[in-house]
Amino acid sequence: QVQLVESGGGLVQAGGSLRLSCAASGRTFSSNVMGWFRQAPGKEREFVAAINRGGSDTYYADSVKGRFTISRDNGKNTVYLQMNSLKPEDTAVYYCAADRTGWRRVELTPGDMDYWGKGTPVTVSS
């Protein structure tokens, strides 16, 4: 069992930056692929980024590529999402999630993930 708690969301102006953190409990953090998803009001939850178990490989949605960076610190059981050049369309609740299956360089779906945090809201004003 993995419990995930996100933090770092808030209100930021367009062009600004935020760094989200996701702290995981349990001793199996390093054995999970970690991902970030987001859900805007009235829309389905969508993939943002994922990182493999060791942190050596990442994959991004086209909409955030070049602006967002996912990273992890297995010693701290934490995964991060650095978000730069934020746009109003990035406004959403951001969720951290863990996947027990092996790494694959694809856009993960919500159904692929085994554990979820409760989310942290991000609002980007224009």
Tab-separated table of N, CA, C and O in Angstrom:
chain	number	residue	atom	x	y	z
A	1	GLN	N	0.840	-1.195	0.000
A	1	GLN	CA	0.000	0.000	0.000
A	1	GLN	C	0.870	1.238	0.000
A	1	GLN	O	1.863	1.312	0.729
A	2	VAL	N	0.500	2.213	-0.829
A	2	VAL	CA	1.230	3.482	-0.896
A	2	VAL	C	0.232	4.606	-0.676
A	2	VAL	O	-0.809	4.656	-1.331
A	3	GLN	N	0.542	5.495	0.213
A	3	GLN	CA	-0.279	6.690	0.420
A	3	GLN	C	0.472	7.900	-0.106
A	3	GLN	O	1.664	8.052	0.151
A	4	LEU	N	-0.244	8.740	-0.844
A	4	LEU	CA	0.372	9.875	-1.526
A	4	LEU	C	-0.285	11.170	-1.080
A	4	LEU	O	-1.518	11.257	-1.014
A	5	VAL	N	0.542	12.177	-0.814
A	5	VAL	CA	0.029	13.479	-0.382
A	5	VAL	C	0.723	14.569	-1.194
A	5	VAL	O	1.942	14.752	-1.092
A	6	GLU	N	-0.077	15.288	-1.975
A	6	GLU	CA	0.453	16.370	-2.803
A	6	GLU	C	0.472	17.694	-2.029
A	6	GLU	O	-0.344	17.909	-1.129
A	7	SER	N	1.370	18.570	-2.443
A	7	SER	CA	1.425	19.920	-1.899
A	7	SER	C	2.065	20.832	-2.936
A	7	SER	O	2.633	20.362	-3.924
A	8	GLY	N	1.940	22.142	-2.711
A	8	GLY	CA	2.602	23.105	-3.566
A	8	GLY	C	1.721	23.833	-4.548
A	8	GLY	O	2.177	24.732	-5.256
A	9	GLY	N	0.453	23.456	-4.617
A	9	GLY	CA	-0.452	24.149	-5.524
A	9	GLY	C	-0.764	25.556	-5.032
A	9	GLY	O	-0.428	25.939	-3.914
A	10	GLY	N	-1.404	26.329	-5.896
A	10	GLY	CA	-1.764	27.695	-5.519
A	10	GLY	C	-2.160	28.515	-6.714
A	10	GLY	O	-2.423	27.990	-7.791
A	11	LEU	N	-2.188	29.819	-6.492
A	11	LEU	CA	-2.558	30.781	-7.528
A	11	LEU	C	-1.300	31.450	-8.052
A	11	LEU	O	-0.469	31.927	-7.264
A	12	VAL	N	-1.154	31.489	-9.360
A	12	VAL	CA	0.024	32.098	-9.976
A	12	VAL	C	-0.397	32.805	-11.259
A	12	VAL	O	-1.380	32.407	-11.900
A	13	GLN	N	0.315	33.840	-11.614
A	13	GLN	CA	0.018	34.551	-12.857
A	13	GLN	C	0.599	33.786	-14.045
A	13	GLN	O	1.582	33.043	-13.917
A	14	ALA	N	0.012	34.001	-15.179
A	14	ALA	CA	0.521	33.398	-16.406
A	14	ALA	C	1.985	33.761	-16.597
A	14	ALA	O	2.390	34.909	-16.357
A	15	GLY	N	2.778	32.773	-16.998
A	15	GLY	CA	4.205	32.966	-17.150
A	15	GLY	C	5.006	32.618	-15.907
A	15	GLY	O	6.240	32.528	-15.964
A	16	GLY	N	4.317	32.424	-14.806
A	16	GLY	CA	4.978	32.106	-13.553
A	16	GLY	C	5.303	30.637	-13.408
A	16	GLY	O	5.096	29.835	-14.332
A	17	SER	N	5.792	30.287	-12.222
A	17	SER	CA	6.232	28.917	-11.940
A	17	SER	C	5.683	28.433	-10.606
A	17	SER	O	5.409	29.235	-9.700
A	18	LEU	N	5.533	27.137	-10.519
A	18	LEU	CA	5.183	26.457	-9.269
A	18	LEU	C	5.920	25.130	-9.245
A	18	LEU	O	6.181	24.539	-10.300
A	19	ARG	N	6.202	24.649	-8.043
A	19	ARG	CA	6.742	23.298	-7.902
A	19	ARG	C	5.827	22.490	-6.993
A	19	ARG	O	5.616	22.857	-5.836
A	20	LEU	N	5.288	21.428	-7.545
A	20	LEU	CA	4.462	20.519	-6.780
A	20	LEU	C	5.316	19.401	-6.192
A	20	LEU	O	6.292	18.968	-6.822
A	21	SER	N	4.929	18.972	-5.013
A	21	SER	CA	5.596	17.837	-4.376
A	21	SER	C	4.562	16.769	-4.054
A	21	SER	O	3.393	17.082	-3.821
A	22	CYS	N	5.012	15.541	-4.029
A	22	CYS	CA	4.155	14.421	-3.654
A	22	CYS	C	4.959	13.518	-2.734
A	22	CYS	O	5.931	12.894	-3.170
A	23	ALA	N	4.554	13.487	-1.486
A	23	ALA	CA	5.234	12.650	-0.493
A	23	ALA	C	4.523	11.313	-0.379
A	23	ALA	O	3.296	11.263	-0.248
A	24	ALA	N	5.299	10.245	-0.426
A	24	ALA	CA	4.737	8.894	-0.377
A	24	ALA	C	5.114	8.201	0.920
A	24	ALA	O	6.235	8.346	1.413
A	25	SER	N	4.180	7.461	1.435
A	25	SER	CA	4.464	6.624	2.606
A	25	SER	C	4.771	5.209	2.145
A	25	SER	O	4.474	4.834	1.023
A	26	GLY	N	5.345	4.433	3.013
A	26	GLY	CA	5.616	3.040	2.669
A	26	GLY	C	7.011	2.835	2.142
A	26	GLY	O	7.660	3.762	1.655
A	27	ARG	N	7.479	1.593	2.189
A	27	ARG	CA	8.841	1.268	1.789
A	27	ARG	C	8.941	0.837	0.338
A	27	ARG	O	10.000	0.463	-0.119
A	28	THR	N	7.841	0.929	-0.407
A	28	THR	CA	7.856	0.465	-1.795
A	28	THR	C	7.894	1.596	-2.806
A	28	THR	O	7.700	1.373	-3.987
A	29	PHE	N	8.149	2.822	-2.351
A	29	PHE	CA	8.104	3.984	-3.259
A	29	PHE	C	9.004	3.779	-4.459
A	29	PHE	O	8.600	4.013	-5.598
A	30	SER	N	10.227	3.343	-4.236
A	30	SER	CA	11.197	3.230	-5.323
A	30	SER	C	10.846	2.128	-6.314
A	30	SER	O	11.445	2.058	-7.391
A	31	SER	N	9.910	1.275	-5.993
A	31	SER	CA	9.520	0.209	-6.909
A	31	SER	C	8.338	0.603	-7.792
A	31	SER	O	7.872	-0.204	-8.600
A	32	ASN	N	7.869	1.835	-7.646
A	32	ASN	CA	6.721	2.301	-8.414
A	32	ASN	C	7.116	3.337	-9.461
A	32	ASN	O	7.919	4.238	-9.175
A	33	VAL	N	6.535	3.194	-10.636
A	33	VAL	CA	6.539	4.293	-11.601
A	33	VAL	C	5.622	5.370	-11.039
A	33	VAL	O	4.553	5.070	-10.508
A	34	MET	N	6.054	6.615	-11.122
A	34	MET	CA	5.261	7.713	-10.584
A	34	MET	C	4.789	8.625	-11.711
A	34	MET	O	5.517	8.859	-12.684
A	35	GLY	N	3.580	9.144	-11.536
A	35	GLY	CA	3.035	10.018	-12.553
A	35	GLY	C	2.287	11.188	-11.955
A	35	GLY	O	1.890	11.169	-10.786
A	36	TRP	N	2.131	12.207	-12.761
A	36	TRP	CA	1.272	13.353	-12.450
A	36	TRP	C	0.159	13.412	-13.495
A	36	TRP	O	0.415	13.260	-14.698
A	37	PHE	N	-1.038	13.638	-12.997
A	37	PHE	CA	-2.211	13.836	-13.843
A	37	PHE	C	-2.857	15.156	-13.426
A	37	PHE	O	-2.546	15.708	-12.365
A	38	ARG	N	-3.782	15.630	-14.244
A	38	ARG	CA	-4.531	16.817	-13.857
A	38	ARG	C	-5.948	16.718	-14.374
A	38	ARG	O	-6.237	16.013	-15.351
A	39	GLN	N	-6.827	17.430	-13.698
A	39	GLN	CA	-8.234	17.449	-14.100
A	39	GLN	C	-8.774	18.854	-13.954
A	39	GLN	O	-8.821	19.405	-12.843
A	40	ALA	N	-9.153	19.430	-15.092
A	40	ALA	CA	-9.759	20.754	-15.116
A	40	ALA	C	-11.261	20.611	-14.922
A	40	ALA	O	-11.836	19.552	-15.201
A	41	PRO	N	-11.932	21.670	-14.465
A	41	PRO	CA	-13.386	21.602	-14.257
A	41	PRO	C	-14.112	21.177	-15.530
A	41	PRO	O	-13.870	21.726	-16.612
A	42	GLY	N	-14.960	20.190	-15.402
A	42	GLY	CA	-15.747	19.741	-16.534
A	42	GLY	C	-15.012	18.875	-17.537
A	42	GLY	O	-15.564	18.520	-18.582
A	43	LYS	N	-13.765	18.532	-17.229
A	43	LYS	CA	-12.971	17.728	-18.164
A	43	LYS	C	-12.523	16.435	-17.494
A	43	LYS	O	-12.564	16.285	-16.277
A	44	GLU	N	-12.088	15.506	-18.334
A	44	GLU	CA	-11.584	14.243	-17.818
A	44	GLU	C	-10.162	14.409	-17.277
A	44	GLU	O	-9.437	15.327	-17.684
A	45	ARG	N	-9.799	13.513	-16.393
A	45	ARG	CA	-8.440	13.513	-15.859
A	45	ARG	C	-7.475	13.126	-16.977
A	45	ARG	O	-7.715	12.167	-17.720
A	46	GLU	N	-6.381	13.888	-17.083
A	46	GLU	CA	-5.446	13.645	-18.172
A	46	GLU	C	-4.019	13.508	-17.660
A	46	GLU	O	-3.642	14.064	-16.634
A	47	PHE	N	-3.248	12.758	-18.425
A	47	PHE	CA	-1.843	12.523	-18.124
A	47	PHE	C	-1.035	13.797	-18.308
A	47	PHE	O	-1.255	14.565	-19.249
A	48	VAL	N	-0.063	14.010	-17.404
A	48	VAL	CA	0.846	15.143	-17.507
A	48	VAL	C	2.280	14.655	-17.719
A	48	VAL	O	2.944	15.046	-18.676
A	49	ALA	N	2.761	13.797	-16.809
A	49	ALA	CA	4.153	13.352	-16.875
A	49	ALA	C	4.321	12.087	-16.056
A	49	ALA	O	3.526	11.808	-15.156
A	50	ALA	N	5.371	11.337	-16.375
A	50	ALA	CA	5.696	10.129	-15.619
A	50	ALA	C	7.203	9.969	-15.538
A	50	ALA	O	7.954	10.496	-16.385
A	51	ILE	N	7.642	9.225	-14.537
A	51	ILE	CA	9.065	8.999	-14.318
A	51	ILE	C	9.277	7.553	-13.896
A	51	ILE	O	8.463	6.991	-13.156
A	52	ASN	N	10.359	6.959	-14.390
A	52	ASN	CA	10.579	5.557	-14.074
A	52	ASN	C	11.090	5.398	-12.642
A	52	ASN	O	11.311	6.365	-11.921
A	53	ARG	N	11.292	4.161	-12.229
A	53	ARG	CA	11.579	3.873	-10.827
A	53	ARG	C	12.864	4.520	-10.342
A	53	ARG	O	12.927	5.041	-9.233
A	54	GLY	N	13.874	4.505	-11.185
A	54	GLY	CA	15.163	5.055	-10.775
A	54	GLY	C	15.313	6.538	-11.037
A	54	GLY	O	16.290	7.151	-10.591
A	55	GLY	N	14.371	7.111	-11.782
A	55	GLY	CA	14.446	8.526	-12.099
A	55	GLY	C	15.269	8.861	-13.324
A	55	GLY	O	15.519	10.031	-13.604
A	56	SER	N	15.668	7.833	-14.087
A	56	SER	CA	16.537	8.078	-15.234
A	56	SER	C	15.779	8.330	-16.528
A	56	SER	O	16.387	8.741	-17.532
A	57	ASP	N	14.492	8.098	-16.554
A	57	ASP	CA	13.714	8.309	-17.769
A	57	ASP	C	12.380	8.956	-17.417
A	57	ASP	O	11.799	8.675	-16.370
A	58	THR	N	11.938	9.823	-18.319
A	58	THR	CA	10.691	10.551	-18.109
A	58	THR	C	9.885	10.583	-19.400
A	58	THR	O	10.431	10.344	-20.496
A	59	TYR	N	8.620	10.908	-19.267
A	59	TYR	CA	7.744	11.043	-20.436
A	59	TYR	C	6.713	12.111	-20.134
A	59	TYR	O	6.220	12.194	-19.000
A	60	TYR	N	6.410	12.947	-21.152
A	60	TYR	CA	5.527	14.088	-20.950
A	60	TYR	C	4.415	14.122	-21.976
A	60	TYR	O	4.589	13.705	-23.126
A	61	ALA	N	3.305	14.696	-21.556
A	61	ALA	CA	2.258	15.034	-22.516
A	61	ALA	C	2.772	16.167	-23.396
A	61	ALA	O	3.537	17.031	-22.942
A	62	ASP	N	2.345	16.170	-24.636
A	62	ASP	CA	2.801	17.206	-25.571
A	62	ASP	C	2.478	18.611	-25.053
A	62	ASP	O	3.225	19.553	-25.294
A	63	SER	N	1.377	18.747	-24.347
A	63	SER	CA	0.917	20.064	-23.903
A	63	SER	C	1.845	20.692	-22.854
A	63	SER	O	1.790	21.909	-22.644
A	64	VAL	N	2.679	19.888	-22.208
A	64	VAL	CA	3.554	20.423	-21.154
A	64	VAL	C	5.031	20.244	-21.471
A	64	VAL	O	5.888	20.748	-20.737
A	65	LYS	N	5.323	19.564	-22.555
A	65	LYS	CA	6.714	19.280	-22.903
A	65	LYS	C	7.501	20.574	-23.061
A	65	LYS	O	7.050	21.511	-23.714
A	66	GLY	N	8.667	20.635	-22.441
A	66	GLY	CA	9.505	21.816	-22.501
A	66	GLY	C	9.193	22.851	-21.434
A	66	GLY	O	9.967	23.792	-21.237
A	67	ARG	N	8.069	22.680	-20.728
A	67	ARG	CA	7.699	23.627	-19.673
A	67	ARG	C	7.700	22.978	-18.286
A	67	ARG	O	8.017	23.635	-17.304
A	68	PHE	N	7.332	21.712	-18.231
A	68	PHE	CA	7.237	20.987	-16.962
A	68	PHE	C	8.373	19.971	-16.874
A	68	PHE	O	8.802	19.398	-17.886
A	69	THR	N	8.831	19.734	-15.639
A	69	THR	CA	9.862	18.722	-15.394
A	69	THR	C	9.467	17.867	-14.201
A	69	THR	O	9.200	18.401	-13.120
A	70	ILE	N	9.440	16.558	-14.407
A	70	ILE	CA	9.163	15.627	-13.319
A	70	ILE	C	10.488	15.076	-12.814
A	70	ILE	O	11.410	14.818	-13.601
A	71	SER	N	10.580	14.919	-11.507
A	71	SER	CA	11.777	14.333	-10.905
A	71	SER	C	11.368	13.587	-9.645
A	71	SER	O	10.244	13.740	-9.176
A	72	ARG	N	12.284	12.794	-9.110
A	72	ARG	CA	11.981	12.066	-7.882
A	72	ARG	C	13.229	11.936	-7.042
A	72	ARG	O	14.359	11.930	-7.559
A	73	ASP	N	12.999	11.820	-5.745
A	73	ASP	CA	14.078	11.566	-4.787
A	73	ASP	C	13.659	10.342	-3.983
A	73	ASP	O	12.834	10.450	-3.071
A	74	ASN	N	14.206	9.193	-4.342
A	74	ASN	CA	13.786	7.960	-3.681
A	74	ASN	C	14.225	7.917	-2.217
A	74	ASN	O	13.608	7.233	-1.406
A	75	GLY	N	15.274	8.655	-1.886
A	75	GLY	CA	15.696	8.718	-0.488
A	75	GLY	C	14.698	9.462	0.380
A	75	GLY	O	14.611	9.217	1.586
A	76	LYS	N	13.950	10.371	-0.248
A	76	LYS	CA	12.943	11.146	0.481
A	76	LYS	C	11.526	10.684	0.177
A	76	LYS	O	10.568	11.306	0.636
A	77	ASN	N	11.393	9.624	-0.626
A	77	ASN	CA	10.052	9.135	-1.003
A	77	ASN	C	9.188	10.262	-1.569
A	77	ASN	O	8.004	10.387	-1.231
A	78	THR	N	9.753	11.069	-2.447
A	78	THR	CA	9.047	12.236	-2.960
A	78	THR	C	9.242	12.353	-4.461
A	78	THR	O	10.340	12.118	-4.976
A	79	VAL	N	8.175	12.728	-5.141
A	79	VAL	CA	8.234	13.048	-6.562
A	79	VAL	C	7.799	14.506	-6.727
A	79	VAL	O	6.962	15.002	-5.965
A	80	TYR	N	8.404	15.169	-7.688
A	80	TYR	CA	8.189	16.605	-7.891
A	80	TYR	C	7.686	16.873	-9.306
A	80	TYR	O	7.942	16.105	-10.237
A	81	LEU	N	7.021	18.009	-9.444
A	81	LEU	CA	6.659	18.499	-10.766
A	81	LEU	C	6.964	19.994	-10.794
A	81	LEU	O	6.275	20.786	-10.150
A	82	GLN	N	8.034	20.361	-11.478
A	82	GLN	CA	8.386	21.754	-11.664
A	82	GLN	C	7.631	22.272	-12.883
A	82	GLN	O	7.793	21.727	-13.982
A	83	MET	N	6.849	23.302	-12.678
A	83	MET	CA	6.015	23.847	-13.746
A	83	MET	C	6.445	25.271	-14.029
A	83	MET	O	6.339	26.142	-13.158
A	84	ASN	N	6.941	25.511	-15.225
A	84	ASN	CA	7.379	26.840	-15.645
A	84	ASN	C	6.510	27.344	-16.798
A	84	ASN	O	5.804	26.566	-17.440
A	85	SER	N	6.588	28.629	-17.052
A	85	SER	CA	5.842	29.243	-18.160
A	85	SER	C	4.375	28.821	-18.128
A	85	SER	O	3.797	28.412	-19.139
A	86	LEU	N	3.779	28.923	-16.971
A	86	LEU	CA	2.401	28.454	-16.798
A	86	LEU	C	1.429	29.278	-17.624
A	86	LEU	O	1.602	30.494	-17.824
A	87	LYS	N	0.389	28.594	-18.093
A	87	LYS	CA	-0.645	29.200	-18.919
A	87	LYS	C	-1.992	29.026	-18.228
A	87	LYS	O	-2.170	28.087	-17.436
A	88	PRO	N	-2.956	29.876	-18.544
A	88	PRO	CA	-4.296	29.700	-17.934
A	88	PRO	C	-4.867	28.302	-18.177
A	88	PRO	O	-5.561	27.769	-17.299
A	89	GLU	N	-4.562	27.698	-19.309
A	89	GLU	CA	-5.080	26.353	-19.599
A	89	GLU	C	-4.427	25.259	-18.758
A	89	GLU	O	-4.845	24.099	-18.827
A	90	ASP	N	-3.431	25.606	-17.960
A	90	ASP	CA	-2.846	24.650	-17.021
A	90	ASP	C	-3.639	24.586	-15.719
A	90	ASP	O	-3.349	23.748	-14.854
A	91	THR	N	-4.627	25.446	-15.580
A	91	THR	CA	-5.459	25.453	-14.380
A	91	THR	C	-6.182	24.121	-14.227
A	91	THR	O	-6.861	23.663	-15.151
A	92	ALA	N	-6.005	23.488	-13.072
A	92	ALA	CA	-6.580	22.163	-12.831
A	92	ALA	C	-6.231	21.733	-11.414
A	92	ALA	O	-5.403	22.363	-10.746
A	93	VAL	N	-6.843	20.643	-10.995
A	93	VAL	CA	-6.368	19.937	-9.808
A	93	VAL	C	-5.320	18.935	-10.277
A	93	VAL	O	-5.583	18.157	-11.211
A	94	TYR	N	-4.166	18.948	-9.637
A	94	TYR	CA	-3.062	18.066	-10.032
A	94	TYR	C	-2.954	16.911	-9.042
A	94	TYR	O	-2.939	17.121	-7.835
A	95	TYR	N	-2.890	15.715	-9.608
A	95	TYR	CA	-2.848	14.502	-8.821
A	95	TYR	C	-1.541	13.748	-9.047
A	95	TYR	O	-1.072	13.627	-10.186
A	96	CYS	N	-1.031	13.220	-7.972
A	96	CYS	CA	0.109	12.320	-8.009
A	96	CYS	C	-0.422	10.891	-7.993
A	96	CYS	O	-1.433	10.612	-7.337
A	97	ALA	N	0.237	10.001	-8.718
A	97	ALA	CA	-0.222	8.616	-8.765
A	97	ALA	C	0.950	7.669	-8.919
A	97	ALA	O	2.007	8.052	-9.422
A	98	ALA	N	0.750	6.429	-8.478
A	98	ALA	CA	1.798	5.401	-8.529
A	98	ALA	C	1.318	4.202	-9.332
A	98	ALA	O	0.150	3.804	-9.235
A	99	ASP	N	2.219	3.644	-10.085
A	99	ASP	CA	1.927	2.504	-10.951
A	99	ASP	C	2.886	1.378	-10.600
A	99	ASP	O	4.107	1.549	-10.710
A	100	ARG	N	2.364	0.233	-10.201
A	100	ARG	CA	3.208	-0.885	-9.782
A	100	ARG	C	3.802	-1.671	-10.950
A	100	ARG	O	4.728	-2.467	-10.761
A	101	THR	N	3.253	-1.462	-12.158
A	101	THR	CA	3.758	-2.229	-13.289
A	101	THR	C	5.024	-1.586	-13.857
A	101	THR	O	5.455	-0.545	-13.395
A	102	GLY	N	5.606	-2.208	-14.840
A	102	GLY	CA	6.882	-1.757	-15.365
A	102	GLY	C	6.809	-0.466	-16.158
A	102	GLY	O	5.748	-0.027	-16.591
A	103	TRP	N	7.945	0.138	-16.375
A	103	TRP	CA	8.055	1.403	-17.092
A	103	TRP	C	7.777	1.228	-18.576
A	103	TRP	O	8.234	0.280	-19.214
A	104	ARG	N	7.040	2.156	-19.117
A	104	ARG	CA	6.840	2.207	-20.563
A	104	ARG	C	6.660	3.662	-20.952
A	104	ARG	O	5.999	4.421	-20.263
A	105	ARG	N	7.270	4.049	-22.046
A	105	ARG	CA	7.282	5.438	-22.496
A	105	ARG	C	6.042	5.723	-23.307
A	105	ARG	O	6.079	5.866	-24.534
A	106	VAL	N	4.919	5.825	-22.610
A	106	VAL	CA	3.638	6.140	-23.235
A	106	VAL	C	2.877	7.078	-22.331
A	106	VAL	O	3.223	7.264	-21.172
A	107	GLU	N	1.818	7.663	-22.874
A	107	GLU	CA	0.936	8.441	-22.018
A	107	GLU	C	0.103	7.476	-21.176
A	107	GLU	O	-0.758	6.775	-21.708
A	108	LEU	N	0.372	7.438	-19.902
A	108	LEU	CA	-0.390	6.558	-19.022
A	108	LEU	C	-1.836	7.051	-18.922
A	108	LEU	O	-2.117	8.243	-19.133
A	109	THR	N	-2.729	6.141	-18.621
A	109	THR	CA	-4.125	6.510	-18.407
A	109	THR	C	-4.437	6.384	-16.917
A	109	THR	O	-3.732	5.690	-16.178
A	110	PRO	N	-5.500	7.040	-16.450
A	110	PRO	CA	-5.855	6.887	-15.035
A	110	PRO	C	-6.046	5.422	-14.636
A	110	PRO	O	-5.722	5.042	-13.510
A	111	GLY	N	-6.531	4.612	-15.555
A	111	GLY	CA	-6.736	3.201	-15.256
A	111	GLY	C	-5.447	2.423	-15.064
A	111	GLY	O	-5.469	1.318	-14.503
A	112	ASP	N	-4.331	2.985	-15.502
A	112	ASP	CA	-3.033	2.314	-15.333
A	112	ASP	C	-2.501	2.437	-13.914
A	112	ASP	O	-1.622	1.681	-13.507
A	113	MET	N	-3.012	3.410	-13.180
A	113	MET	CA	-2.405	3.757	-11.892
A	113	MET	C	-3.070	2.989	-10.754
A	113	MET	O	-4.279	2.722	-10.775
A	114	ASP	N	-2.257	2.653	-9.761
A	114	ASP	CA	-2.752	1.842	-8.653
A	114	ASP	C	-3.072	2.655	-7.400
A	114	ASP	O	-3.924	2.244	-6.603
A	115	TYR	N	-2.375	3.756	-7.204
A	115	TYR	CA	-2.581	4.568	-6.011
A	115	TYR	C	-2.655	6.031	-6.416
A	115	TYR	O	-1.947	6.466	-7.333
A	116	TRP	N	-3.469	6.785	-5.680
A	116	TRP	CA	-3.701	8.198	-5.986
A	116	TRP	C	-3.624	9.045	-4.733
A	116	TRP	O	-4.019	8.616	-3.650
A	117	GLY	N	-3.145	10.290	-4.917
A	117	GLY	CA	-3.298	11.286	-3.892
A	117	GLY	C	-4.630	11.994	-4.054
A	117	GLY	O	-5.394	11.704	-4.984
A	118	LYS	N	-4.892	12.938	-3.174
A	118	LYS	CA	-6.177	13.639	-3.202
A	118	LYS	C	-6.124	14.896	-4.059
A	118	LYS	O	-7.157	15.524	-4.284
A	119	GLY	N	-4.942	15.263	-4.506
A	119	GLY	CA	-4.813	16.382	-5.432
A	119	GLY	C	-4.486	17.701	-4.767
A	119	GLY	O	-4.748	17.906	-3.577
A	120	THR	N	-3.908	18.586	-5.560
A	120	THR	CA	-3.620	19.947	-5.118
A	120	THR	C	-4.023	20.890	-6.245
A	120	THR	O	-3.677	20.656	-7.414
A	121	PRO	N	-4.785	21.945	-5.946
A	121	PRO	CA	-5.284	22.815	-7.020
A	121	PRO	C	-4.239	23.827	-7.485
A	121	PRO	O	-3.502	24.394	-6.682
A	122	VAL	N	-4.230	24.028	-8.776
A	122	VAL	CA	-3.382	25.041	-9.406
A	122	VAL	C	-4.268	25.952	-10.235
A	122	VAL	O	-5.026	25.478	-11.081
A	123	THR	N	-4.160	27.249	-9.993
A	123	THR	CA	-4.918	28.229	-10.751
A	123	THR	C	-3.948	29.216	-11.376
A	123	THR	O	-3.140	29.827	-10.668
A	124	VAL	N	-4.034	29.363	-12.687
A	124	VAL	CA	-3.168	30.283	-13.417
A	124	VAL	C	-4.037	31.406	-13.958
A	124	VAL	O	-4.933	31.179	-14.773
A	125	SER	N	-3.774	32.612	-13.503
A	125	SER	CA	-4.566	33.768	-13.936
A	125	SER	C	-3.915	34.435	-15.143
A	125	SER	O	-2.695	34.459	-15.281
A	126	SER	N	-4.751	34.995	-15.983
A	126	SER	CA	-4.242	35.638	-17.209
A	126	SER	C	-3.952	37.110	-16.979
A	126	SER	O	-4.277	37.675	-15.958
